[in-house]
Amino acid sequence: MSFGPSRPRSSRAPHEVLTLAASAESTEFADTSPRRALGTWRPLLLLALAACSGTIGGAGGSDGDGPHRPNPDDEVEIPEGGASLHRLLEPSERCEDDTMPRSVRRLSGLQYRNSLLAIFDGDPTVPEADVLDDPVVHGFRVDADAAVVRDLGAQRLMQHAERVATWAVESKLSLFGTCRDLGPACRASFVDAFGTRAFRAPLTEAQRAAYDALMAEESTFEAGAESVITAMLQSPYFVYRRELGERRDGKRTLDPYERASAIAYLVTEAPPDADLFAAAAEGRLQNAADLRREVDRLLATPAAEATMSHFVHGWLETTSLPAQVKDDSGFVLTPELRASMLDETARFYADLVRNDGGFDDLLFANHTFVDARLRELYGLPSEGRVSLEGTTRAPGLLGHGSVLARHALAASSSPVSRGKLVRERLLCQELPEPPPGVNTDLEGAATPATTTRERYNEHSTNEACAGCHRLMDPIGFTFEHYDAYGRYRADENGHALDVSGGIQGLPDGTDVELEGLPSLAEALAHDPSARDCYARYVAYFATGSPGCGGTVRAMAETPEASLRGMLHALVASRQFVERVD
Amino acid sequence: MRRRSFARSLTAAALFAPFFARLERTRAQPSLGRAKYLCLMTTTGSNPSLWNGSTLFNASNQPLQRIADDVVIVSRLNGNGHCASHGSPGGLTGVGYSGFGHTSIDQYVARALQAGGVRSSIPSLILGGDPTQESSTFWRDGSRLTAITRPVAAFDAIFAGAAPSDPGTTDPGTVEPPSERLRRRQSILDLMLGELEQLRAQLGAEERIKLELHADSIRALEMRLAGDGSTGGTGGEPAPGSCAPPAGIANGDQVLVDDARCLDLAITALGCDLTRVVAVEFGHHQGTQVRLPGMSGGDWHSNYLHSNQIADLTALESWLTEQFVLAVEKSKRIPAPDGDGTLFDQTLFVWARTMGDAVSHVDSDMRTVFAGGAGGYLRRSAGGRHVDARGQSHQRALLNAAAALGVADLSSFGSGNLGADARLPLEEVAS
């Protein structure tokens, strides 16, 4: 589902899904186009949709006397979740030979804030405001199409720019020079100094002239500076990242400053630092090796750690853990413990990226990072980087408290939620919504007499549910040693736990039988489709658009599936550095 | 902006210049059967077992009894499959995903009002929802719209408007004359439009749209600054104190509580005649965490709807109803901006839903609640009215909102293949 400005394709992608569903017995999924890397995945999608649409409860008709059942003449509804994921699965419509059109990309709210801070050397007293609304798409706030300035947007930008300018004139003008008159030299000096920081590139002659004229309209230097600051902070050259490119060697490639911004916002969600800006100015961002060098340098910064945290939590949908309501009657998942959980995942991921960890480590590494609170919850012998060997904790990300607690209900685990996580976030497989009329009241509160699994077995005995839930529940059952709070449990209310399960319909057509979470983690760690899926999410996070086919392939085929290598492949890709008219 | 200092400064009429100074209000001309303001509240669906029964009011909507004489409940509206799953766009648009050019009823009305010469400072306000979730509720021409989810941002957007940015930081002795500030702002916005055009010229068609939206936003701001954002209202001078932005607005840590604050701000915005159309979403169809008094904490979707926690769902529905009723009651205390009665008298309140039966994902029993004086449009009766739509298309109820505000051309709203009368408002709702 497209999310951006008005365009016909806002309903195109879902319509494609509809076509697939309606042609469940056809071979339309078997798209062999090399640009549709997921062609071989389609049979599973077909299987899922066919299964889910086969047994719909309730009488048909739209006469209001019973549950509505779509008929062929209806504008049949398409599930949003599937439609949304569908968009991620396909290479961007705008990919052309693995490049993208010239574009502008509005800063996210976080990037806007970081960009403001950078202008003023990180002074945290810069006025804050929720100026930009970032639509959530695929769990992230980076979508290149969805982020726009519309309706009251310009007013909000103006208002905040004025506040910042007033604040800056009071105490920050010294950052941009020492002269304080309205003569041409002083005006030019200020416009250049502030503008270069705000626009993340040297100003053009036209820009210099325009802002000089604006400043000259005022009667004092301070008023002129305030006017220039107010204007530049509303300017599209500040509010948008430009990826327009320049003609070089018969191709249109990002100019050095555009490259610098692209790398900086990718790794740090902030504008280029002084070193990166200097590299752009000195022609040291010319080739893939240059870009990889800067990526590696920035990955070591604290800002990169925050970015990696945003990615991994967006990918695993754990961002909302702090707000997740839990039943406190038996155990209190305190805000501090939730923070510890999130920190564990962020540290684990950043450590792997920085130290050449591979995709398999992401899911199957036998270590983690815990603080005192988490050590106690997990029952581990020590804090810091600890081995999980011989403990009750499962390896990799899926064994993290953040994932387990987030993908659970208030008081009980949720095999559905956990299975859905694996299907959608680790295998990039679409799951349809329950068909109309199906009773979904199956996640009832746990009772002492049953295990969660026994209650969920209703899904497999209820024909209306089984088609879809066999794609989720058997995966989710392997998590059952971990409760709603991420704690290990040997049994459930005294009942023995059955953690057998499986993945039915892997993209290669096989089924995998599993026994517990470690077996799931191992299976996914070595599954090429999971690696491909991860590459898609990284590419989307980086570019705000679905990755072009060549980009995703290059990332997924990185030797050793190195996480850092995947980033290297991304920044070296045509999608990252080239543009077409 | 510092909200406290902003509120303090309200007595200085010059502060608002040129923003409010040009909001000319003239004595209302009676317009029988027509509302001036639309307040739309929207939520996900519910468990219809809460609704069923012989009584109009029940445990889940009990607060409505306080305004029973002003309430019309329409049941058994058919969403025709357009509102049957999570994230369906049909709840407010009447169109499923396979349709084109989705436009939600709030935007349809706002556009029609503008086309009819009713120019508001803010053409429409979309607030609330869950900032952590992907939303697909509000649409314009096939493009999803993003709500302002946080109360502070909503306050700034509504009430700071084009007024001076932060009077609290400025020495009163050095306050810039309004004309000087206006000149500077216009110079800057002209420069911005020029830059947008320079960039736009370097982009392809799809990318250009982003910058065109931005340019449109600047042009609307320019009109507001120039005082051309007149309300088009037909009222007289506002009663003293009728336009008092609230003080002490803060963001909370609960989505639904923040949404309630947004609804309260929306009513105030109507009372200030800053806009004619407000829409406030409560929560999200999936994944909204609830921690409210009288309910066991949990997820609205997973726990309350799909784990059969009927008592919690009932309590939540009652809480939502309370917010709706509080909004209506507040409007009764606010003089109409044109001086003709109260805001309530001129406002149509609508509580619409984006799904029907959210448990079984069925939309054959959609429910819409209307309330308000609505300029006499709403057919009310003592003790409340119930209208059984008997399976008529739910978009017809949405069209009641448009008709109430005097929108004559309803021919392009919603789906066109649902029968001959699908683009007509429900007769039983109108007086």
Tab-separated table of C-alpha atoms in Angstrom, chain A residues 1-11 14-15 18 61-68 73-81 83-84 93-94 101-105 129-130 133-139 141 144-159 162-163 166 170 199 207 210-211 214 217-218 223 226-227 230-232 234-237 239-240 242 244 320 322-327 338 409-411 433-445, chain B residues 1 47 76 78 80-90 94-102 122 124-125 131-136 139-150 153 156-158 160-166 169-170 176 180-181 183-185 187-189 191-192 195-196 198-199 202-204 206-207 209-211 213-214 217-218 220-221 224-225 251 285-286 289-291 297-299 302-303 305-308 358-364 390-391 415 417:
chain	number	residue	atom	x	y	z
A	1	MET	CA	0.000	0.000	0.000
A	2	SER	CA	1.434	3.238	-1.016
A	3	PHE	CA	1.393	5.815	1.683
A	4	GLY	CA	2.617	8.908	0.033
A	5	PRO	CA	1.190	11.743	-1.905
A	6	SER	CA	-1.800	11.214	-4.067
A	7	ARG	CA	-1.194	8.876	-6.906
A	8	PRO	CA	-3.065	6.092	-8.567
A	9	ARG	CA	-0.906	3.356	-7.187
A	10	SER	CA	-2.346	3.932	-3.741
A	11	SER	CA	-4.687	1.133	-4.570
A	14	PRO	CA	-3.546	-4.345	-2.818
A	15	HIS	CA	-5.292	-5.007	-6.038
A	18	LEU	CA	-6.523	-9.552	-4.646
A	61	GLY	CA	-24.772	-11.629	1.394
A	62	SER	CA	-24.584	-7.988	2.174
A	63	ASP	CA	-28.141	-7.523	3.218
A	64	GLY	CA	-27.262	-6.786	6.771
A	65	ASP	CA	-28.783	-9.974	8.096
A	66	GLY	CA	-25.556	-11.767	8.685
A	67	PRO	CA	-21.845	-11.534	8.460
A	68	HIS	CA	-20.749	-9.984	5.250
A	73	ASP	CA	-18.980	-8.250	-7.601
A	74	ASP	CA	-17.928	-6.510	-4.439
A	75	GLU	CA	-14.961	-4.274	-4.014
A	76	VAL	CA	-13.387	-6.924	-1.869
A	77	GLU	CA	-11.484	-5.682	1.106
A	78	ILE	CA	-7.793	-6.328	1.321
A	79	PRO	CA	-6.111	-6.671	4.664
A	80	GLU	CA	-3.968	-3.710	5.451
A	81	GLY	CA	-1.197	-5.675	7.074
A	83	ALA	CA	-1.064	-4.961	1.664
A	84	SER	CA	1.531	-3.037	3.548
A	93	GLU	CA	8.092	0.474	-8.768
A	94	ARG	CA	10.549	3.217	-9.407
A	101	PRO	CA	14.734	8.596	-9.867
A	102	ARG	CA	16.093	11.872	-8.606
A	103	SER	CA	14.356	12.514	-5.348
A	104	VAL	CA	13.949	14.578	-2.237
A	105	ARG	CA	13.311	13.039	1.125
A	129	ALA	CA	8.756	20.918	19.135
A	130	ASP	CA	6.821	18.180	17.394
A	133	ASP	CA	4.648	14.025	11.821
A	134	ASP	CA	6.289	10.777	10.843
A	135	PRO	CA	3.845	8.191	9.611
A	136	VAL	CA	4.706	4.723	10.796
A	137	VAL	CA	5.204	2.380	7.864
A	138	HIS	CA	6.490	-1.166	8.236
A	139	GLY	CA	7.255	-0.332	11.863
A	141	ARG	CA	9.361	6.250	10.585
A	144	ALA	CA	10.345	8.332	1.735
A	145	ASP	CA	6.895	8.715	0.229
A	146	ALA	CA	4.845	9.105	3.369
A	147	ALA	CA	6.861	11.907	4.910
A	148	VAL	CA	5.565	15.130	3.435
A	149	VAL	CA	4.856	18.694	4.441
A	150	ARG	CA	1.200	19.435	3.844
A	151	ASP	CA	-1.782	21.228	5.297
A	152	LEU	CA	-0.613	22.835	8.553
A	153	GLY	CA	2.940	21.625	7.994
A	154	ALA	CA	4.324	24.879	6.651
A	155	GLN	CA	2.832	26.809	9.525
A	156	ARG	CA	4.373	24.467	12.056
A	157	LEU	CA	7.759	24.740	10.382
A	158	MET	CA	7.537	28.516	10.307
A	159	GLN	CA	6.519	28.760	13.887
A	162	GLU	CA	10.939	31.579	14.384
A	163	ARG	CA	11.365	30.240	17.881
A	166	THR	CA	14.861	34.077	18.362
A	170	GLU	CA	20.152	35.703	21.817
A	199	PHE	CA	21.855	23.037	3.867
A	207	GLN	CA	21.153	30.953	-2.744
A	210	ALA	CA	18.640	35.358	-2.179
A	211	TYR	CA	19.536	35.119	1.479
A	214	LEU	CA	16.680	38.847	2.759
A	217	GLU	CA	16.001	44.029	4.219
A	218	GLU	CA	16.549	44.310	7.962
A	223	ALA	CA	17.403	41.192	12.831
A	226	GLU	CA	17.174	36.171	12.674
A	227	SER	CA	15.496	36.525	9.325
A	230	THR	CA	14.132	31.685	10.204
A	231	ALA	CA	14.155	31.281	6.455
A	232	MET	CA	16.849	28.663	6.211
A	234	GLN	CA	12.041	26.446	6.690
A	235	SER	CA	13.932	26.029	3.468
A	236	PRO	CA	13.450	22.838	1.480
A	237	TYR	CA	17.234	22.661	1.377
A	239	VAL	CA	13.888	20.188	5.465
A	240	TYR	CA	14.626	17.730	2.660
A	242	ARG	CA	18.294	15.998	-1.792
A	244	LEU	CA	19.406	14.827	-7.334
A	320	SER	CA	6.508	-0.152	21.718
A	322	PRO	CA	7.708	0.479	27.094
A	323	ALA	CA	4.015	1.127	26.526
A	324	GLN	CA	3.001	-2.520	26.428
A	325	VAL	CA	0.452	-3.106	29.154
A	326	LYS	CA	1.169	-6.126	31.304
A	327	ASP	CA	-0.745	-7.804	34.047
A	338	ARG	CA	11.789	-2.999	29.922
A	409	LEU	CA	-0.397	-10.730	25.726
A	410	ALA	CA	-0.771	-8.910	29.005
A	411	ALA	CA	-0.623	-12.051	31.109
A	433	GLU	CA	-6.376	-11.243	8.164
A	434	PRO	CA	-8.945	-13.677	9.499
A	435	PRO	CA	-11.779	-14.021	7.017
A	436	PRO	CA	-15.035	-12.322	7.917
A	437	GLY	CA	-17.255	-14.207	10.289
A	438	VAL	CA	-14.652	-16.275	12.023
A	439	ASN	CA	-14.819	-16.307	15.786
A	440	THR	CA	-11.455	-15.027	16.895
A	441	ASP	CA	-12.109	-15.206	20.613
A	442	LEU	CA	-9.536	-17.891	21.032
A	443	GLU	CA	-6.823	-16.145	22.939
A	444	GLY	CA	-8.707	-16.502	26.152
A	445	ALA	CA	-7.147	-15.885	29.486
B	1	MET	CA	5.328	28.191	22.344
B	47	ASN	CA	-18.184	-6.558	19.940
B	76	ARG	CA	-27.253	-2.253	11.239
B	78	ASN	CA	-23.652	-2.396	6.138
B	80	ASN	CA	-20.236	-3.901	2.257
B	81	GLY	CA	-16.902	-5.471	3.055
B	82	HIS	CA	-15.098	-2.168	3.021
B	83	CYS	CA	-14.811	-2.028	6.786
B	84	ALA	CA	-14.357	-5.685	7.592
B	85	SER	CA	-10.702	-5.938	8.389
B	86	HIS	CA	-7.992	-4.127	10.233
B	87	GLY	CA	-6.892	-1.002	8.489
B	88	SER	CA	-9.759	-1.001	6.059
B	89	PRO	CA	-10.070	2.439	4.536
B	90	GLY	CA	-13.811	2.146	4.143
B	94	GLY	CA	-16.972	4.125	2.012
B	95	VAL	CA	-14.439	2.642	-0.373
B	96	GLY	CA	-12.426	-0.546	-0.037
B	97	TYR	CA	-8.812	-0.946	-0.922
B	98	SER	CA	-9.579	-1.884	-4.460
B	99	GLY	CA	-11.181	1.484	-5.042
B	100	PHE	CA	-9.489	4.661	-6.068
B	101	GLY	CA	-9.215	8.180	-4.805
B	102	HIS	CA	-10.216	7.493	-1.245
B	122	ILE	CA	-7.772	25.758	9.203
B	124	SER	CA	-9.836	20.737	8.571
B	125	LEU	CA	-8.188	19.307	11.630
B	131	PRO	CA	1.479	7.652	17.199
B	132	THR	CA	3.147	4.253	17.231
B	133	GLN	CA	0.875	2.704	14.652
B	134	GLU	CA	0.373	2.845	10.931
B	135	SER	CA	-2.915	4.567	10.258
B	136	SER	CA	-5.251	4.327	7.317
B	139	TRP	CA	-7.757	10.122	3.262
B	140	ARG	CA	-7.768	12.769	0.606
B	141	ASP	CA	-7.722	11.895	-3.074
B	142	GLY	CA	-6.259	8.477	-2.442
B	143	SER	CA	-3.546	9.714	-0.144
B	144	ARG	CA	-3.488	8.840	3.511
B	145	LEU	CA	-3.374	11.743	5.890
B	146	THR	CA	-1.378	11.773	9.072
B	147	ALA	CA	-3.061	13.016	12.208
B	148	ILE	CA	-1.401	15.228	14.759
B	149	THR	CA	-1.282	12.759	17.590
B	150	ARG	CA	0.195	14.659	20.501
B	153	ALA	CA	1.703	19.664	18.890
B	156	ASP	CA	0.622	24.666	18.768
B	157	ALA	CA	-0.830	23.897	15.368
B	158	ILE	CA	-4.295	25.116	16.274
B	160	ALA	CA	-0.366	29.357	17.932
B	161	GLY	CA	-1.402	29.597	14.348
B	162	ALA	CA	0.274	32.466	12.657
B	163	ALA	CA	0.507	34.480	15.823
B	164	PRO	CA	3.917	35.662	17.015
B	165	SER	CA	6.010	32.653	17.750
B	166	ASP	CA	6.622	33.013	21.440
B	169	THR	CA	10.330	35.217	25.327
B	170	THR	CA	9.926	38.702	24.028
B	176	GLU	CA	7.645	43.747	16.704
B	180	GLU	CA	6.749	44.285	10.221
B	181	ARG	CA	6.426	40.639	11.176
B	183	ARG	CA	6.379	41.674	5.873
B	184	ARG	CA	9.219	39.442	7.014
B	185	ARG	CA	7.130	36.332	6.951
B	187	SER	CA	9.379	37.671	2.211
B	188	ILE	CA	10.547	34.404	3.621
B	189	LEU	CA	7.595	32.408	2.357
B	191	LEU	CA	11.647	32.726	-0.986
B	192	MET	CA	10.539	29.274	0.125
B	195	GLU	CA	13.196	27.285	-3.709
B	196	LEU	CA	10.516	24.653	-3.872
B	198	GLN	CA	13.690	25.227	-8.224
B	199	LEU	CA	13.815	21.794	-6.666
B	202	GLN	CA	14.596	18.833	-11.169
B	203	LEU	CA	12.288	15.991	-10.204
B	204	GLY	CA	10.056	13.530	-11.927
B	206	GLU	CA	5.980	11.412	-8.538
B	207	GLU	CA	8.591	13.229	-6.534
B	209	ILE	CA	4.014	15.829	-5.709
B	210	LYS	CA	5.812	16.066	-2.396
B	211	LEU	CA	6.980	19.565	-3.082
B	213	LEU	CA	1.987	19.602	-1.313
B	214	HIS	CA	4.537	21.656	0.557
B	217	SER	CA	0.761	24.341	2.516
B	218	ILE	CA	2.773	27.561	2.229
B	220	ALA	CA	-2.518	28.368	2.601
B	221	LEU	CA	-0.324	29.846	5.284
B	224	ARG	CA	-3.896	32.963	6.645
B	225	LEU	CA	-1.206	35.540	7.278
B	251	ASN	CA	1.481	15.233	26.487
B	285	HIS	CA	-7.508	-0.776	15.213
B	286	GLN	CA	-4.599	-2.900	16.387
B	289	GLN	CA	-2.448	-0.289	24.972
B	290	VAL	CA	-5.087	0.566	27.541
B	291	ARG	CA	-4.471	1.430	31.151
B	297	GLY	CA	-4.618	-3.249	31.593
B	298	GLY	CA	-4.140	-4.742	28.199
B	299	ASP	CA	-4.305	-4.360	24.504
B	302	SER	CA	-5.586	-8.578	21.423
B	303	ASN	CA	-6.983	-8.600	24.918
B	305	LEU	CA	-11.548	-7.799	21.515
B	306	HIS	CA	-9.859	-11.074	20.747
B	307	SER	CA	-9.472	-12.525	24.205
B	308	ASN	CA	-13.097	-12.124	25.034
B	358	ALA	CA	-14.141	-6.134	15.296
B	359	VAL	CA	-14.098	-9.559	16.881
B	360	SER	CA	-15.250	-11.489	13.861
B	361	HIS	CA	-14.207	-8.911	11.283
B	362	VAL	CA	-17.651	-8.437	9.896
B	363	ASP	CA	-19.055	-5.099	8.835
B	364	SER	CA	-22.712	-5.887	8.332
B	390	ARG	CA	-31.703	-2.523	8.058
B	391	GLY	CA	-28.522	-3.143	6.123
B	415	SER	CA	-18.620	3.680	-3.619
B	417	ASN	CA	-21.770	0.492	-7.091
